[in-house]
Amino acid sequence: RIVIIGSNGQIGTELATALRAKFGAQQVVTSDIREPQIPDSEGPFEIIDVLDRKSLHLLFTKYRPTQVYLLAAMLSATGEKHPRQAWDLNINGLLNVLDLSIEYNVKRIFWPSSIAVFGPHSPKTNTPQYSVMDPNTVYGISKLAGERICEYYFNRYGLDVRSIRYPGIISWKAAPGGGTTDYAVHIFHEALKSNHYACFLAPDTALPMLYMDDAIRGTLALMDAPAKNLSIRSSYNLTGVSFTPAKLADEIRNYLPEFVITYDENDPRQAIADSWPNSIDDTEAQRDWGWNPRFNLSEITADMLTNLKEKYRYNDGKSI
Ligand code: VAH
């Protein structure tokens, strides 16, 4: 069986769909701290708090997973509002899963890191795999510590845990929660709803981004790669495309010519974004397991608007 912990989230939702398509619905167990908005009719679902070792133990006993995907985490912006809870969930949740994975001899574990592990003194452009890393958000600090823990469990216990430093992820199926890059998702919804978006990042804030289809395909490619090919056991740099809010607005106007973007100054997420790279060098992922992004900014924009148009027309009956 494959177990996904945190399957209600932006990435977990689509990982569940992809893994069920690949391994069969009954082979993939989804789990989260509460029921999903739309009940999971595809396959087994369990309510799990990753910080409750007892319930986690029961999950591993019941399903004896061969693979575990740990997606439960508190992201950057929310983490700055609740720093202790963010550290606790992101670090102790990981330790609980790694320890149980040893006890139950889980073959492969996936855990997401983030470009948030880089900080103000990391190179801003084409940030390399190995670099000065001085993250100044609790989220980034917890992800950097988590990477060191994953590499330790691999070297000390031979646990085959694999990880990707996700950039901002853009998708339309499930809402993102509490991130700084989420402007690049909200903007599409607002453009379709009201032809206007009040952006919480400044127009020239360049950030590395990745379309969800690419993120899922890359994650499965890493998990399928032969262990001997993997030279990185902390977490792989990965990126799709870098752009600014102003560039994204221009791209949207190619489809919605009346679209207007305005900028809210002084949002706390600006300082978080300013501490992160503008672009990422993912040479190691390309070399070790054939990473190659497929969606550029224009294709992301077209796919998002096409799919969300359907979603909005369906929900509100309003014509876009
Ligand atoms: C966030 N979407 O904004 C996440 C991600 C690199 C950004 O880690 O916190």
mmCIF file of C-alpha atoms and ligand atoms in Angstrom:
data_model
loop_
_atom_site.group_PDB
_atom_site.id
_atom_site.type_symbol
_atom_site.label_atom_id
_atom_site.label_comp_id
_atom_site.label_asym_id
_atom_site.label_seq_id
_atom_site.Cartn_x
_atom_site.Cartn_y
_atom_site.Cartn_z
ATOM 1 C CA ARG A 1 0.000 0.000 0.000
ATOM 2 C CA ILE A 2 0.999 3.638 -0.461
ATOM 3 C CA VAL A 3 0.052 6.086 2.303
ATOM 4 C CA ILE A 4 -0.271 9.844 1.770
ATOM 5 C CA ILE A 5 -0.260 11.942 4.956
ATOM 6 C CA GLY A 6 -1.699 15.407 4.302
ATOM 7 C CA SER A 7 -3.735 14.404 1.233
ATOM 8 C CA ASN A 8 -6.209 17.312 1.539
ATOM 9 C CA GLY A 9 -3.632 19.949 0.617
ATOM 10 C CA GLN A 10 -2.752 21.574 -2.724
ATOM 11 C CA ILE A 11 -0.086 18.955 -3.585
ATOM 12 C CA GLY A 12 -1.514 15.986 -1.642
ATOM 13 C CA THR A 13 -4.824 16.169 -3.513
ATOM 14 C CA GLU A 14 -3.164 15.781 -6.894
ATOM 15 C CA LEU A 15 -0.552 13.292 -5.715
ATOM 16 C CA ALA A 16 -3.428 11.058 -4.561
ATOM 17 C CA THR A 17 -5.038 11.200 -8.004
ATOM 18 C CA ALA A 18 -1.747 10.479 -9.780
ATOM 19 C CA LEU A 19 -0.714 7.640 -7.453
ATOM 20 C CA ARG A 20 -4.155 6.019 -7.687
ATOM 21 C CA ALA A 21 -4.021 6.204 -11.474
ATOM 22 C CA LYS A 22 -0.623 4.530 -11.338
ATOM 23 C CA PHE A 23 -1.102 1.887 -8.628
ATOM 24 C CA GLY A 24 -4.866 1.457 -8.392
ATOM 25 C CA ALA A 25 -7.275 3.331 -6.133
ATOM 26 C CA GLN A 26 -7.419 0.715 -3.374
ATOM 27 C CA GLN A 27 -3.596 0.648 -3.163
ATOM 28 C CA VAL A 28 -3.395 4.300 -2.109
ATOM 29 C CA VAL A 29 -4.530 5.391 1.368
ATOM 30 C CA THR A 30 -5.214 9.098 1.806
ATOM 31 C CA SER A 31 -5.138 10.716 5.234
ATOM 32 C CA ASP A 32 -5.376 14.146 6.796
ATOM 33 C CA ILE A 33 -6.238 15.823 10.072
ATOM 34 C CA ARG A 34 -9.871 16.239 8.970
ATOM 35 C CA GLU A 35 -12.263 14.898 6.340
ATOM 36 C CA PRO A 36 -11.698 16.376 2.844
ATOM 37 C CA GLN A 37 -14.317 18.908 1.633
ATOM 38 C CA ILE A 38 -15.396 16.376 -0.987
ATOM 39 C CA PRO A 39 -15.428 12.920 0.647
ATOM 40 C CA ASP A 40 -12.834 10.599 -0.858
ATOM 41 C CA SER A 41 -14.943 8.064 -2.752
ATOM 42 C CA GLU A 42 -11.959 6.729 -4.699
ATOM 43 C CA GLY A 43 -10.222 4.709 -2.013
ATOM 44 C CA PRO A 44 -9.404 4.344 1.697
ATOM 45 C CA PHE A 45 -9.184 7.542 3.780
ATOM 46 C CA GLU A 46 -8.123 7.901 7.447
ATOM 47 C CA ILE A 47 -8.242 10.836 9.859
ATOM 48 C CA ILE A 48 -4.642 11.174 11.065
ATOM 49 C CA ASP A 49 -2.805 13.754 13.156
ATOM 50 C CA VAL A 50 0.855 13.296 12.198
ATOM 51 C CA LEU A 51 1.814 14.567 15.687
ATOM 52 C CA ASP A 52 -0.194 11.790 17.372
ATOM 53 C CA ARG A 53 2.258 8.877 17.346
ATOM 54 C CA LYS A 54 -0.416 6.428 18.538
ATOM 55 C CA SER A 55 -2.797 7.096 15.637
ATOM 56 C CA LEU A 56 0.153 7.133 13.253
ATOM 57 C CA HIS A 57 1.282 3.741 14.630
ATOM 58 C CA LEU A 58 -2.220 2.349 14.014
ATOM 59 C CA LEU A 59 -2.098 3.654 10.423
ATOM 60 C CA PHE A 60 1.229 1.892 9.744
ATOM 61 C CA THR A 61 0.033 -1.312 11.448
ATOM 62 C CA LYS A 62 -3.237 -1.364 9.503
ATOM 63 C CA TYR A 63 -1.755 -0.672 6.038
ATOM 64 C CA ARG A 64 1.947 -1.681 6.336
ATOM 65 C CA PRO A 65 2.869 0.867 3.635
ATOM 66 C CA THR A 66 5.697 0.212 1.158
ATOM 67 C CA GLN A 67 5.764 3.946 0.329
ATOM 68 C CA VAL A 68 4.827 6.998 2.412
ATOM 69 C CA TYR A 69 4.324 10.555 1.119
ATOM 70 C CA LEU A 70 4.392 13.121 3.956
ATOM 71 C CA LEU A 71 2.752 16.328 2.735
ATOM 72 C CA ALA A 72 1.397 17.640 6.060
ATOM 73 C CA ALA A 73 3.061 20.981 6.853
ATOM 74 C CA MET A 74 2.427 24.599 7.760
ATOM 75 C CA LEU A 75 3.599 26.936 4.966
ATOM 76 C CA SER A 76 5.570 30.176 5.123
ATOM 77 C CA ALA A 77 2.980 32.903 5.772
ATOM 78 C CA THR A 78 0.889 30.888 8.260
ATOM 79 C CA GLY A 79 4.092 29.685 9.883
ATOM 80 C CA GLU A 80 5.075 33.254 10.690
ATOM 81 C CA LYS A 81 1.750 33.708 12.509
ATOM 82 C CA HIS A 82 2.173 30.462 14.508
ATOM 83 C CA PRO A 83 5.949 29.821 14.666
ATOM 84 C CA ARG A 84 5.941 27.165 17.421
ATOM 85 C CA GLN A 85 3.156 25.156 15.804
ATOM 86 C CA ALA A 86 4.907 25.397 12.428
ATOM 87 C CA TRP A 87 8.173 24.073 13.876
ATOM 88 C CA ASP A 88 6.331 21.326 15.787
ATOM 89 C CA LEU A 89 4.256 20.112 12.820
ATOM 90 C CA ASN A 90 7.036 20.402 10.221
ATOM 91 C CA ILE A 91 9.803 18.801 12.308
ATOM 92 C CA ASN A 92 8.102 16.416 14.773
ATOM 93 C CA GLY A 93 5.692 15.255 12.079
ATOM 94 C CA LEU A 94 8.699 14.353 9.943
ATOM 95 C CA LEU A 95 10.529 12.607 12.802
ATOM 96 C CA ASN A 96 7.413 10.572 13.668
ATOM 97 C CA VAL A 97 7.081 9.375 10.082
ATOM 98 C CA LEU A 98 10.794 8.613 9.650
ATOM 99 C CA ASP A 99 10.930 6.592 12.898
ATOM 100 C CA LEU A 100 7.814 4.585 12.001
ATOM 101 C CA SER A 101 9.155 4.058 8.477
ATOM 102 C CA ILE A 102 12.227 2.381 9.983
ATOM 103 C CA GLU A 103 10.080 0.295 12.348
ATOM 104 C CA TYR A 104 7.802 -0.860 9.506
ATOM 105 C CA ASN A 105 10.552 -1.169 6.910
ATOM 106 C CA VAL A 106 8.940 1.297 4.479
ATOM 107 C CA LYS A 107 10.772 1.062 1.141
ATOM 108 C CA ARG A 108 10.558 4.716 -0.013
ATOM 109 C CA ILE A 109 9.479 7.948 1.663
ATOM 110 C CA PHE A 110 8.800 11.298 0.005
ATOM 111 C CA TRP A 111 9.048 14.544 1.940
ATOM 112 C CA PRO A 112 8.762 18.014 0.335
ATOM 113 C CA SER A 113 11.273 20.728 1.062
ATOM 114 C CA SER A 114 11.115 24.193 -0.476
ATOM 115 C CA ILE A 115 13.140 26.977 -2.028
ATOM 116 C CA ALA A 116 12.312 28.637 1.312
ATOM 117 C CA VAL A 117 15.453 26.925 2.678
ATOM 118 C CA PHE A 118 17.469 29.692 0.980
ATOM 119 C CA GLY A 119 17.811 33.079 2.650
ATOM 120 C CA PRO A 120 19.003 36.673 2.192
ATOM 121 C CA HIS A 121 22.666 35.671 1.720
ATOM 122 C CA SER A 122 22.003 32.835 -0.736
ATOM 123 C CA PRO A 123 22.761 33.736 -4.387
ATOM 124 C CA LYS A 124 19.572 35.272 -5.820
ATOM 125 C CA THR A 125 19.895 34.122 -9.430
ATOM 126 C CA ASN A 126 20.206 30.482 -10.494
ATOM 127 C CA THR A 127 20.644 29.511 -6.854
ATOM 128 C CA PRO A 128 22.772 26.341 -6.840
ATOM 129 C CA GLN A 129 22.084 23.030 -5.095
ATOM 130 C CA TYR A 130 24.851 23.745 -2.577
ATOM 131 C CA SER A 131 24.816 27.294 -1.263
ATOM 132 C CA VAL A 132 24.852 29.538 1.761
ATOM 133 C CA MET A 133 21.469 28.910 3.401
ATOM 134 C CA ASP A 134 20.247 31.370 6.011
ATOM 135 C CA PRO A 135 16.429 31.084 5.900
ATOM 136 C CA ASN A 136 14.686 33.627 8.121
ATOM 137 C CA THR A 137 11.171 32.155 8.261
ATOM 138 C CA VAL A 138 10.240 29.348 10.661
ATOM 139 C CA TYR A 139 8.943 27.450 7.625
ATOM 140 C CA GLY A 140 12.310 27.787 5.836
ATOM 141 C CA ILE A 141 14.277 26.957 9.002
ATOM 142 C CA SER A 142 12.117 23.847 9.587
ATOM 143 C CA LYS A 143 12.559 22.735 5.973
ATOM 144 C CA LEU A 144 16.354 23.232 6.135
ATOM 145 C CA ALA A 145 16.507 21.236 9.398
ATOM 146 C CA GLY A 146 14.201 18.631 7.854
ATOM 147 C CA GLU A 147 16.568 18.200 4.903
ATOM 148 C CA ARG A 148 19.488 17.591 7.274
ATOM 149 C CA ILE A 149 17.356 15.028 9.174
ATOM 150 C CA CYS A 150 16.365 13.195 5.965
ATOM 151 C CA GLU A 151 20.014 12.935 4.893
ATOM 152 C CA TYR A 152 20.945 11.714 8.407
ATOM 153 C CA TYR A 153 18.282 8.962 8.358
ATOM 154 C CA PHE A 154 19.522 7.873 4.947
ATOM 155 C CA ASN A 155 23.189 7.738 6.006
ATOM 156 C CA ARG A 156 22.620 6.335 9.529
ATOM 157 C CA TYR A 157 19.707 3.932 8.960
ATOM 158 C CA GLY A 158 19.695 3.393 5.188
ATOM 159 C CA LEU A 159 16.160 4.810 4.982
ATOM 160 C CA ASP A 160 15.363 5.604 1.329
ATOM 161 C CA VAL A 161 13.824 9.053 1.900
ATOM 162 C CA ARG A 162 13.681 11.376 -1.128
ATOM 163 C CA SER A 163 12.921 15.075 -1.310
ATOM 164 C CA ILE A 164 12.383 18.022 -3.658
ATOM 165 C CA ARG A 165 12.805 21.742 -2.898
ATOM 166 C CA TYR A 166 9.523 22.800 -4.499
ATOM 167 C CA PRO A 167 9.276 26.363 -5.822
ATOM 168 C CA GLY A 168 5.877 28.064 -5.716
ATOM 169 C CA ILE A 169 3.329 25.640 -7.146
ATOM 170 C CA ILE A 170 0.499 26.783 -9.393
ATOM 171 C CA SER A 171 -2.640 24.677 -9.771
ATOM 172 C CA TRP A 172 -6.408 24.988 -10.079
ATOM 173 C CA LYS A 173 -7.813 21.763 -8.587
ATOM 174 C CA ALA A 174 -7.126 22.298 -4.868
ATOM 175 C CA ALA A 175 -6.543 25.642 -3.145
ATOM 176 C CA PRO A 176 -3.086 26.414 -1.745
ATOM 177 C CA GLY A 177 -2.952 27.206 1.975
ATOM 178 C CA GLY A 178 -0.955 29.907 3.674
ATOM 179 C CA GLY A 179 1.930 30.329 1.264
ATOM 180 C CA THR A 180 3.714 33.422 -0.029
ATOM 181 C CA THR A 181 3.680 32.277 -3.664
ATOM 182 C CA ASP A 182 -0.089 31.758 -3.525
ATOM 183 C CA TYR A 183 -0.622 35.146 -5.239
ATOM 184 C CA ALA A 184 0.168 33.279 -8.480
ATOM 185 C CA VAL A 185 -2.920 31.106 -7.896
ATOM 186 C CA HIS A 186 -5.313 33.701 -6.425
ATOM 187 C CA ILE A 187 -4.686 36.049 -9.375
ATOM 188 C CA PHE A 188 -6.382 33.659 -11.821
ATOM 189 C CA HIS A 189 -9.486 33.261 -9.662
ATOM 190 C CA GLU A 190 -9.805 37.043 -9.168
ATOM 191 C CA ALA A 191 -9.173 37.766 -12.852
ATOM 192 C CA LEU A 192 -12.046 35.473 -13.832
ATOM 193 C CA LYS A 193 -14.333 36.727 -11.053
ATOM 194 C CA SER A 194 -13.796 40.478 -11.309
ATOM 195 C CA ASN A 195 -11.069 41.268 -13.856
ATOM 196 C CA HIS A 196 -9.062 42.766 -10.982
ATOM 197 C CA TYR A 197 -6.485 41.485 -8.510
ATOM 198 C CA ALA A 198 -4.958 43.340 -5.546
ATOM 199 C CA CYS A 199 -1.527 41.659 -5.404
ATOM 200 C CA PHE A 200 0.216 41.363 -2.035
ATOM 201 C CA LEU A 201 3.679 41.265 -3.681
ATOM 202 C CA ALA A 202 5.376 44.147 -5.509
ATOM 203 C CA PRO A 203 5.315 44.091 -9.345
ATOM 204 C CA ASP A 204 9.017 43.235 -9.708
ATOM 205 C CA THR A 205 9.112 40.345 -7.165
ATOM 206 C CA ALA A 206 10.575 37.515 -9.250
ATOM 207 C CA LEU A 207 10.068 34.017 -7.809
ATOM 208 C CA PRO A 208 10.681 30.467 -9.086
ATOM 209 C CA MET A 209 7.435 28.664 -9.885
ATOM 210 C CA LEU A 210 6.292 25.268 -11.131
ATOM 211 C CA TYR A 211 3.014 24.075 -12.648
ATOM 212 C CA MET A 212 1.343 21.264 -10.686
ATOM 213 C CA ASP A 213 1.402 18.831 -13.645
ATOM 214 C CA ASP A 214 5.192 19.267 -13.765
ATOM 215 C CA ALA A 215 5.505 19.003 -9.969
ATOM 216 C CA ILE A 216 3.598 15.716 -9.846
ATOM 217 C CA ARG A 217 5.441 14.241 -12.845
ATOM 218 C CA GLY A 218 8.783 15.268 -11.312
ATOM 219 C CA THR A 219 7.884 13.800 -7.913
ATOM 220 C CA LEU A 220 6.936 10.434 -9.432
ATOM 221 C CA ALA A 221 10.102 10.470 -11.572
ATOM 222 C CA LEU A 222 12.244 10.995 -8.460
ATOM 223 C CA MET A 223 10.391 8.223 -6.587
ATOM 224 C CA ASP A 224 10.850 5.828 -9.533
ATOM 225 C CA ALA A 225 14.552 6.568 -10.009
ATOM 226 C CA PRO A 226 17.052 3.832 -9.079
ATOM 227 C CA ALA A 227 18.562 4.677 -5.671
ATOM 228 C CA LYS A 228 22.066 4.353 -7.108
ATOM 229 C CA ASN A 229 21.414 7.351 -9.412
ATOM 230 C CA LEU A 230 20.581 9.749 -6.562
ATOM 231 C CA SER A 231 23.508 11.911 -5.465
ATOM 232 C CA ILE A 232 21.404 14.174 -3.237
ATOM 233 C CA ARG A 233 19.803 12.877 -0.030
ATOM 234 C CA SER A 234 18.964 16.229 1.538
ATOM 235 C CA SER A 235 16.593 17.651 -1.116
ATOM 236 C CA TYR A 236 16.799 18.368 -4.866
ATOM 237 C CA ASN A 237 16.604 21.878 -6.271
ATOM 238 C CA LEU A 238 13.783 21.992 -8.814
ATOM 239 C CA THR A 239 12.168 24.731 -10.862
ATOM 240 C CA GLY A 240 9.897 25.337 -13.819
ATOM 241 C CA VAL A 241 9.812 29.042 -14.666
ATOM 242 C CA SER A 242 10.553 32.329 -12.849
ATOM 243 C CA PHE A 243 8.382 35.405 -13.275
ATOM 244 C CA THR A 244 7.168 38.561 -11.542
ATOM 245 C CA PRO A 245 3.565 39.589 -10.743
ATOM 246 C CA ALA A 246 3.822 42.238 -13.490
ATOM 247 C CA LYS A 247 4.869 39.616 -16.067
ATOM 248 C CA LEU A 248 2.075 37.272 -15.002
ATOM 249 C CA ALA A 249 -0.458 40.118 -15.303
ATOM 250 C CA ASP A 250 0.752 40.836 -18.849
ATOM 251 C CA GLU A 251 0.327 37.167 -19.734
ATOM 252 C CA ILE A 252 -3.218 37.112 -18.316
ATOM 253 C CA ARG A 253 -4.083 40.204 -20.370
ATOM 254 C CA ASN A 254 -3.297 38.203 -23.507
ATOM 255 C CA TYR A 255 -6.501 36.308 -22.665
ATOM 256 C CA LEU A 256 -8.452 38.855 -20.556
ATOM 257 C CA PRO A 257 -7.508 42.245 -22.068
ATOM 258 C CA GLU A 258 -9.481 44.214 -19.438
ATOM 259 C CA PHE A 259 -7.637 42.619 -16.516
ATOM 260 C CA VAL A 260 -6.217 45.156 -14.009
ATOM 261 C CA ILE A 261 -3.695 44.414 -11.278
ATOM 262 C CA THR A 262 -3.081 46.724 -8.315
ATOM 263 C CA TYR A 263 -0.416 46.301 -5.622
ATOM 264 C CA ASP A 264 -0.885 46.371 -1.854
ATOM 265 C CA GLU A 265 2.311 47.661 -0.254
ATOM 266 C CA ASN A 266 3.540 46.556 3.228
ATOM 267 C CA ASP A 267 2.135 43.035 3.189
ATOM 268 C CA PRO A 268 4.318 40.861 5.538
ATOM 269 C CA ARG A 269 4.688 38.316 2.748
ATOM 270 C CA GLN A 270 6.823 40.796 0.764
ATOM 271 C CA ALA A 271 9.742 40.384 3.210
ATOM 272 C CA ILE A 272 9.410 36.594 2.949
ATOM 273 C CA ALA A 273 9.464 36.709 -0.861
ATOM 274 C CA ASP A 274 12.420 39.119 -0.844
ATOM 275 C CA SER A 275 14.446 36.593 1.193
ATOM 276 C CA TRP A 276 13.997 33.872 -1.440
ATOM 277 C CA PRO A 277 15.794 33.258 -4.773
ATOM 278 C CA ASN A 278 14.565 34.789 -8.015
ATOM 279 C CA SER A 279 15.532 31.658 -9.942
ATOM 280 C CA ILE A 280 16.921 28.169 -9.247
ATOM 281 C CA ASP A 281 19.595 25.964 -10.823
ATOM 282 C CA ASP A 282 18.279 22.379 -10.918
ATOM 283 C CA THR A 283 21.186 20.744 -12.783
ATOM 284 C CA GLU A 284 21.465 17.839 -10.321
ATOM 285 C CA ALA A 285 17.800 16.852 -10.750
ATOM 286 C CA GLN A 286 18.185 16.997 -14.541
ATOM 287 C CA ARG A 287 21.311 14.847 -14.382
ATOM 288 C CA ASP A 288 20.335 12.312 -11.687
ATOM 289 C CA TRP A 289 16.737 11.544 -12.664
ATOM 290 C CA GLY A 290 15.997 13.283 -15.975
ATOM 291 C CA TRP A 291 14.056 16.262 -14.675
ATOM 292 C CA ASN A 292 12.617 18.512 -17.408
ATOM 293 C CA PRO A 293 9.802 21.036 -16.899
ATOM 294 C CA ARG A 294 7.187 21.192 -19.689
ATOM 295 C CA PHE A 295 4.969 24.184 -18.796
ATOM 296 C CA ASN A 296 6.214 27.702 -19.551
ATOM 297 C CA LEU A 297 4.389 30.834 -18.317
ATOM 298 C CA SER A 298 2.141 31.107 -21.359
ATOM 299 C CA GLU A 299 1.100 27.431 -21.127
ATOM 300 C CA ILE A 300 0.492 27.753 -17.378
ATOM 301 C CA THR A 301 -1.703 30.810 -17.943
ATOM 302 C CA ALA A 302 -3.709 29.189 -20.740
ATOM 303 C CA ASP A 303 -4.248 25.975 -18.746
ATOM 304 C CA MET A 304 -5.255 27.790 -15.559
ATOM 305 C CA LEU A 305 -7.758 30.103 -17.276
ATOM 306 C CA THR A 306 -9.234 27.326 -19.401
ATOM 307 C CA ASN A 307 -9.843 25.048 -16.425
ATOM 308 C CA LEU A 308 -10.959 27.744 -13.983
ATOM 309 C CA LYS A 309 -13.372 29.204 -16.538
ATOM 310 C CA GLU A 310 -15.126 25.815 -16.531
ATOM 311 C CA LYS A 311 -15.025 25.690 -12.727
ATOM 312 C CA TYR A 312 -16.543 29.174 -12.329
ATOM 313 C CA ARG A 313 -19.133 28.695 -15.008
ATOM 314 C CA TYR A 314 -20.099 25.377 -13.348
ATOM 315 C CA ASN A 315 -20.252 26.792 -9.820
ATOM 316 C CA ASP A 316 -21.928 30.151 -10.357
ATOM 317 C CA GLY A 317 -23.531 29.630 -13.726
ATOM 318 C CA LYS A 318 -22.080 33.059 -14.432
ATOM 319 C CA SER A 319 -20.671 33.407 -17.923
ATOM 320 C CA ILE A 320 -17.056 34.556 -17.834
HETATM 321 C C1 VAH B 1 4.996 28.953 0.343
HETATM 322 N N1 VAH B 1 4.074 27.697 -1.541
HETATM 323 O O1 VAH B 1 4.743 29.957 -0.292
HETATM 324 C C2 VAH B 1 5.023 27.626 -0.415
HETATM 325 C C3 VAH B 1 6.386 27.324 -0.978
HETATM 326 C C4 VAH B 1 8.414 28.253 -2.120
HETATM 327 C C5 VAH B 1 7.039 28.520 -1.624
HETATM 328 O O2 VAH B 1 7.206 26.774 -0.022
HETATM 329 O O3 VAH B 1 5.236 28.979 1.530
#
